[in-house]
């Protein structure tokens, strides 16, 4: 059965919509309540509301299950989207204060003029991204992709596209050796399940569902095929707001607490995914194993690694204009 989190109404319309669609998807979130939370509270302003951007309920599931935002001195709402592209549209429209995405979607947003700064880094082993062949596809290796169409989700400049570019390079192929078609994840999932997609470049829960449906993973982002970094971003407007800024600093710490809980409580995290998102036990287990494991500071090492991603994608004209990563971060919201 398709997980409920992949079937939220109105999400495909988000690919073309801006402010109104983003605002329509703002979900009521967890408000301040009694209990524990991350150390280091922010402003004593209960009337402050942060709208936290999320993809496929990833952060919200972990935050709620871990209780990381209990006791927060501000209100929290969640803006849920199926991919990075509509999430960044929401941030640009003022409908989300923060973003949550892999490195390349963040770079694409910055290149496109979305007014955000990366404020903390996320890290995993890269296996959450993969190229998956349909169960009836003759494609067995990356070399077999020559002359074929690859569906990339969710949009031009996604982390899935970076994996495709790197995998092709490793196999001695050029990016022009394949034809790329872009589809949002839910649209692509339906087509993949119906056998209409030969190879799908995809990530996260959608990748887990694709393999559960009989798809075969050709290659994933491990071993340096992707950087393994993602970013929590904040809009320039939220960073400049003297009441929201301390709340943002606190929220970053609490998200770090939430990811630490997820890493150290894998069974409880998997149970939360099954309960809240309708995923099967197999899919939930896969998501847990591939999730971002921690929130870390944006160090020069991080910016160098992500600059390599930017330069690679600029070289194949996917990221244009290029982005200077070190100039697109705000490291003053300290990550402990």
Coordinates of C-alpha atoms in Angstrom, one line a residue:
X1 CA 0.0 0.0 0.0
X2 CA 1.2 3.5 -0.8
X3 CA 2.1 5.4 2.4
X4 CA -0.4 8.1 3.3
X5 CA 2.4 10.7 3.5
X6 CA 2.7 10.4 -0.3
X7 CA -0.9 11.1 -1.0
X8 CA -1.6 14.5 0.6
X9 CA -4.1 16.5 -1.5
X10 CA -3.0 19.3 -3.7
X11 CA 0.7 18.7 -3.7
X12 CA 1.2 18.3 -7.5
X13 CA -0.3 21.8 -7.9
X14 CA 2.5 23.1 -5.8
X15 CA 5.0 22.6 -8.6
X16 CA 3.4 25.6 -10.4
X17 CA 1.9 27.5 -7.5
X18 CA 3.6 30.0 -5.3
X19 CA 2.3 31.9 -2.3
X20 CA -1.3 30.7 -2.2
X21 CA -0.5 27.1 -2.6
X22 CA 2.2 27.3 0.0
X23 CA -0.1 29.0 2.4
X24 CA -2.8 26.4 1.8
X25 CA -0.4 23.6 2.9
X26 CA 0.6 25.2 6.2
X27 CA -0.3 22.6 8.8
X28 CA -1.1 23.4 12.4
X29 CA 1.9 22.2 14.4
X30 CA 3.0 21.6 17.9
X31 CA 2.8 24.6 20.2
X32 CA 4.7 25.1 23.3
X33 CA 3.9 22.6 26.0
X34 CA 5.2 21.4 29.3
X35 CA 8.1 19.0 29.3
X36 CA 11.7 18.7 28.3
X37 CA 13.4 20.0 25.2
X38 CA 16.8 21.0 23.9
X39 CA 19.0 23.0 26.2
X40 CA 19.3 26.7 25.7
X41 CA 15.8 28.3 25.3
X42 CA 15.4 31.4 23.1
X43 CA 13.3 34.4 23.4
X44 CA 10.6 34.5 26.1
X45 CA 8.0 35.4 23.5
X46 CA 5.1 33.0 23.4
X47 CA 3.5 35.0 20.6
X48 CA 6.3 34.2 18.3
X49 CA 5.5 31.5 15.7
X50 CA 8.0 29.7 13.6
X51 CA 6.9 28.0 10.4
X52 CA 9.3 25.1 9.8
X53 CA 9.6 23.8 6.3
X54 CA 9.6 20.0 5.9
X55 CA 9.5 17.3 3.2
X56 CA 7.3 14.3 3.4
X57 CA 6.9 14.8 7.2
X58 CA 10.5 13.8 7.8
X59 CA 11.4 16.4 10.5
X60 CA 7.9 16.6 11.9
X61 CA 7.7 12.9 12.6
X62 CA 11.1 12.9 14.4
X63 CA 10.3 16.1 16.3
X64 CA 6.9 14.9 17.5
X65 CA 8.2 11.4 18.5
X66 CA 11.2 12.7 20.3
X67 CA 9.4 15.6 22.1
X68 CA 12.2 17.9 21.0
X69 CA 9.9 21.0 20.9
X70 CA 8.2 20.4 24.2
X71 CA 8.7 23.5 26.4
X72 CA 9.6 25.7 23.5
X73 CA 8.9 29.4 24.3
X74 CA 7.4 29.9 20.9
X75 CA 4.8 28.3 18.7
X76 CA 5.6 25.9 15.9
X77 CA 3.8 25.3 12.6
X78 CA 4.9 22.8 10.0
X79 CA 4.8 23.5 6.2
X80 CA 4.8 20.1 4.5
X81 CA 5.8 19.5 0.9
X82 CA 6.6 16.5 -1.2
X83 CA 9.9 17.8 -2.4
X84 CA 12.4 20.6 -2.1
X85 CA 11.2 22.7 -5.1
X86 CA 7.8 23.6 -3.6
X87 CA 9.3 24.0 -0.2
X88 CA 11.7 26.7 -1.5
X89 CA 8.8 28.3 -3.4
X90 CA 7.0 28.6 0.0
X91 CA 10.1 30.2 1.6
X92 CA 10.3 32.7 -1.2
X93 CA 6.7 33.5 -0.8
X94 CA 7.1 34.1 2.9
X95 CA 5.1 31.0 3.8
X96 CA 7.9 29.2 5.6
X97 CA 10.6 30.5 7.9
X98 CA 13.0 27.6 7.4
X99 CA 13.9 25.1 4.8
X100 CA 15.2 21.5 4.9
X101 CA 16.8 20.0 1.9
X102 CA 19.9 18.3 0.5
X103 CA 22.8 20.3 -0.8
X104 CA 21.9 20.7 -4.5
X105 CA 18.3 21.8 -4.0
X106 CA 19.6 24.4 -1.6
X107 CA 22.2 25.5 -4.1
X108 CA 19.5 25.6 -6.8
X109 CA 17.3 27.8 -4.6
X110 CA 20.2 30.2 -3.9
X111 CA 21.1 30.3 -7.5
X112 CA 17.5 31.2 -8.3
X113 CA 17.5 34.1 -5.9
X114 CA 15.5 32.6 -3.0
X115 CA 16.4 34.8 0.0
X116 CA 17.7 32.2 2.4
X117 CA 20.9 31.4 4.2
X118 CA 22.1 27.9 5.2
X119 CA 22.3 28.0 9.1
X120 CA 23.2 24.3 9.9
X121 CA 24.3 21.2 8.1
X122 CA 22.8 17.8 8.1
X123 CA 24.9 14.6 7.4
X124 CA 24.2 11.1 6.3
X125 CA 26.0 8.4 4.3
X126 CA 24.4 9.1 0.9
X127 CA 22.5 5.9 0.6
X128 CA 19.1 7.7 0.7
X129 CA 19.6 8.7 -2.9
X130 CA 19.6 6.2 -5.7
X131 CA 18.9 5.3 -9.3
X132 CA 16.2 2.6 -9.3
X133 CA 15.3 0.5 -12.4
X134 CA 11.7 -0.7 -12.9
X135 CA 11.1 -4.3 -12.3
X136 CA 10.8 -5.0 -16.0
X137 CA 13.6 -2.7 -17.1
X138 CA 16.5 -4.2 -18.9
X139 CA 18.9 -1.7 -17.2
X140 CA 21.3 -3.5 -14.9
X141 CA 24.2 -1.0 -14.6
X142 CA 24.8 2.7 -15.1
X143 CA 26.5 1.9 -18.4
X144 CA 23.2 0.6 -19.7
X145 CA 21.7 4.1 -19.3
X146 CA 23.2 5.3 -22.5
X147 CA 20.5 6.5 -24.9
X148 CA 17.7 6.0 -22.3
X149 CA 15.4 8.3 -20.4
X150 CA 15.9 8.8 -16.7
X151 CA 13.2 10.4 -14.6
X152 CA 14.6 12.8 -12.0
X153 CA 12.6 13.9 -8.9
X154 CA 11.7 16.3 -7.9
X155 CA 12.9 19.1 -10.2
X156 CA 16.0 20.3 -12.1
X157 CA 18.8 20.7 -9.6
X158 CA 17.8 18.0 -7.2
X159 CA 20.2 15.8 -5.2
X160 CA 19.0 12.9 -7.4
X161 CA 20.3 14.7 -10.5
X162 CA 23.7 15.2 -8.9
X163 CA 23.9 11.4 -8.3
X164 CA 22.9 10.8 -11.9
X165 CA 25.6 13.1 -13.1
X166 CA 28.3 11.6 -10.9
X167 CA 27.3 8.0 -11.7
X168 CA 27.4 8.7 -15.4
X169 CA 30.9 10.3 -15.1
X170 CA 32.1 7.2 -13.1
X171 CA 30.8 5.0 -15.9
X172 CA 32.6 6.9 -18.6
X173 CA 29.4 8.5 -19.9
X174 CA 28.5 12.2 -20.3
X175 CA 25.4 13.8 -19.1
X176 CA 24.2 14.2 -22.7
X177 CA 24.2 10.4 -23.1
X178 CA 20.8 10.3 -21.3
X179 CA 17.6 12.1 -21.7
X180 CA 16.3 13.6 -18.4
X181 CA 12.7 14.1 -17.6
X182 CA 11.6 15.9 -14.4
X183 CA 8.6 14.8 -12.3
X184 CA 7.5 15.5 -8.8
X185 CA 7.9 12.4 -6.6
X186 CA 4.2 11.5 -6.2
X187 CA 3.6 11.8 -10.0
X188 CA 6.7 9.7 -10.6
X189 CA 5.8 7.2 -8.0
X190 CA 2.5 6.5 -9.7
X191 CA 4.1 6.1 -13.1
X192 CA 6.9 3.9 -11.7
X193 CA 4.3 1.6 -10.0
X194 CA 2.5 1.4 -13.3
X195 CA 5.7 0.3 -15.1
X196 CA 5.9 3.5 -17.2
X197 CA 9.3 4.6 -15.9
X198 CA 12.5 2.8 -17.0
X199 CA 14.9 4.3 -14.4
X200 CA 14.0 6.7 -11.6
X201 CA 16.6 9.0 -9.8
X202 CA 14.9 9.4 -6.5
X203 CA 15.5 9.8 -2.7
X204 CA 14.3 9.0 0.8
X205 CA 10.9 7.4 1.4
X206 CA 10.1 7.4 -2.3
X207 CA 13.2 5.3 -3.1
X208 CA 12.2 2.9 -0.3
X209 CA 8.7 2.5 -1.8
X210 CA 10.1 2.1 -5.3
X211 CA 12.3 -0.8 -4.2
X212 CA 9.4 -2.3 -2.2
X213 CA 7.4 -2.2 -5.5
X214 CA 10.0 -4.4 -7.1
X215 CA 12.4 -1.8 -8.4
X216 CA 16.2 -2.6 -8.5
X217 CA 18.7 -0.1 -7.1
X218 CA 21.4 0.3 -9.7
X219 CA 23.6 2.6 -7.6
X220 CA 23.2 4.9 -4.6
X221 CA 25.0 8.0 -3.3
X222 CA 27.5 6.2 -1.0
X223 CA 31.2 6.3 -1.5
X224 CA 31.2 10.0 -2.3
X225 CA 28.8 10.0 -5.2
X226 CA 26.9 12.6 -3.2
X227 CA 28.4 14.8 -0.6
X228 CA 26.2 13.4 2.2
X229 CA 25.4 16.9 3.4
X230 CA 22.0 18.7 3.5
X231 CA 21.1 22.0 5.1
X232 CA 18.6 23.6 7.4
X233 CA 18.1 27.1 6.0
X234 CA 16.4 30.2 7.2
X235 CA 14.9 33.0 5.3
X236 CA 16.6 36.4 5.3
X237 CA 13.4 37.9 6.7
X238 CA 13.3 35.5 9.6
X239 CA 17.0 36.0 10.4
X240 CA 16.5 39.7 10.4
X241 CA 13.4 39.5 12.8
X242 CA 14.7 40.3 16.3
X243 CA 12.0 38.1 17.9
X244 CA 12.3 35.2 15.5
X245 CA 16.1 35.0 15.3
X246 CA 16.6 33.7 18.9
X247 CA 13.7 31.3 18.3
X248 CA 15.5 30.1 15.1
X249 CA 18.7 29.5 17.1
X250 CA 16.7 27.4 19.6
X251 CA 14.9 25.5 16.9
X252 CA 18.1 24.4 15.3
X253 CA 19.3 23.0 18.6
X254 CA 16.0 21.2 19.1
X255 CA 16.2 19.7 15.6
X256 CA 19.7 18.5 16.5
X257 CA 18.2 16.9 19.6
X258 CA 15.5 15.3 17.5
X259 CA 17.9 13.7 15.0
X260 CA 20.1 12.5 17.9
X261 CA 17.0 10.8 19.3
X262 CA 16.2 9.2 16.0
X263 CA 19.7 7.9 15.6
X264 CA 19.8 6.4 19.1
X265 CA 16.2 5.1 19.1
X266 CA 15.8 3.4 15.7
X267 CA 13.0 1.1 16.7
X268 CA 10.9 3.9 18.2
X269 CA 11.7 6.1 15.1
X270 CA 10.5 3.3 12.8
X271 CA 7.3 2.9 14.8
X272 CA 6.6 6.6 14.5
X273 CA 7.0 6.5 10.8
X274 CA 4.6 3.6 10.5
X275 CA 2.1 5.3 12.8
X276 CA 2.2 8.8 11.4
X277 CA 3.0 8.2 7.8
X278 CA 1.4 4.9 7.0
X279 CA 4.6 3.3 5.8
X280 CA 5.1 -0.4 5.9
X281 CA 7.6 -1.9 8.4
X282 CA 10.1 -2.5 5.6
X283 CA 9.9 1.0 4.2
X284 CA 10.1 2.5 7.7
X285 CA 13.2 0.4 8.5
X286 CA 14.8 1.6 5.2
X287 CA 14.0 5.3 6.0
X288 CA 15.6 5.0 9.5
X289 CA 18.8 3.5 8.1
X290 CA 19.2 6.3 5.5
X291 CA 18.1 9.4 7.3
X292 CA 20.2 12.3 8.2
X293 CA 21.9 11.3 11.4
X294 CA 22.9 14.6 13.0
X295 CA 22.9 18.4 12.7
X296 CA 26.4 19.8 12.6
X297 CA 28.0 23.3 12.2
X298 CA 28.7 24.6 8.7
X299 CA 32.5 24.3 8.8
X300 CA 35.0 25.1 6.0
X301 CA 35.1 21.4 5.3
X302 CA 31.3 21.4 4.7
X303 CA 31.4 24.4 2.4
X304 CA 34.3 22.9 0.4
X305 CA 32.5 19.6 -0.1
X306 CA 29.3 21.4 -1.2
X307 CA 31.2 23.8 -3.5
X308 CA 32.4 20.7 -5.4
X309 CA 28.7 19.9 -6.0
X310 CA 28.0 23.4 -7.1
X311 CA 31.0 23.4 -9.5
X312 CA 30.1 20.1 -11.0
X313 CA 26.5 21.0 -11.7
X314 CA 27.4 24.4 -13.0
X315 CA 29.7 22.6 -15.4
X316 CA 26.8 20.7 -17.0
X317 CA 24.7 23.8 -17.0
X318 CA 22.2 22.6 -14.3
X319 CA 23.2 25.3 -11.8
X320 CA 23.4 28.6 -13.5
X321 CA 24.5 31.0 -12.2
X322 CA 26.9 29.2 -9.9
X323 CA 26.9 29.7 -6.1
X324 CA 29.7 30.6 -3.8
X325 CA 28.7 28.4 -0.9
X326 CA 30.8 30.2 1.8
X327 CA 28.9 33.4 1.0
X328 CA 25.5 31.8 1.4
X329 CA 25.7 30.6 5.0
X330 CA 25.0 32.2 8.4
X331 CA 27.1 30.4 11.1
X332 CA 26.0 32.7 13.9
X333 CA 23.1 30.4 15.0
X334 CA 25.4 28.2 16.9
X335 CA 25.1 24.4 16.6
X336 CA 26.2 22.6 19.8

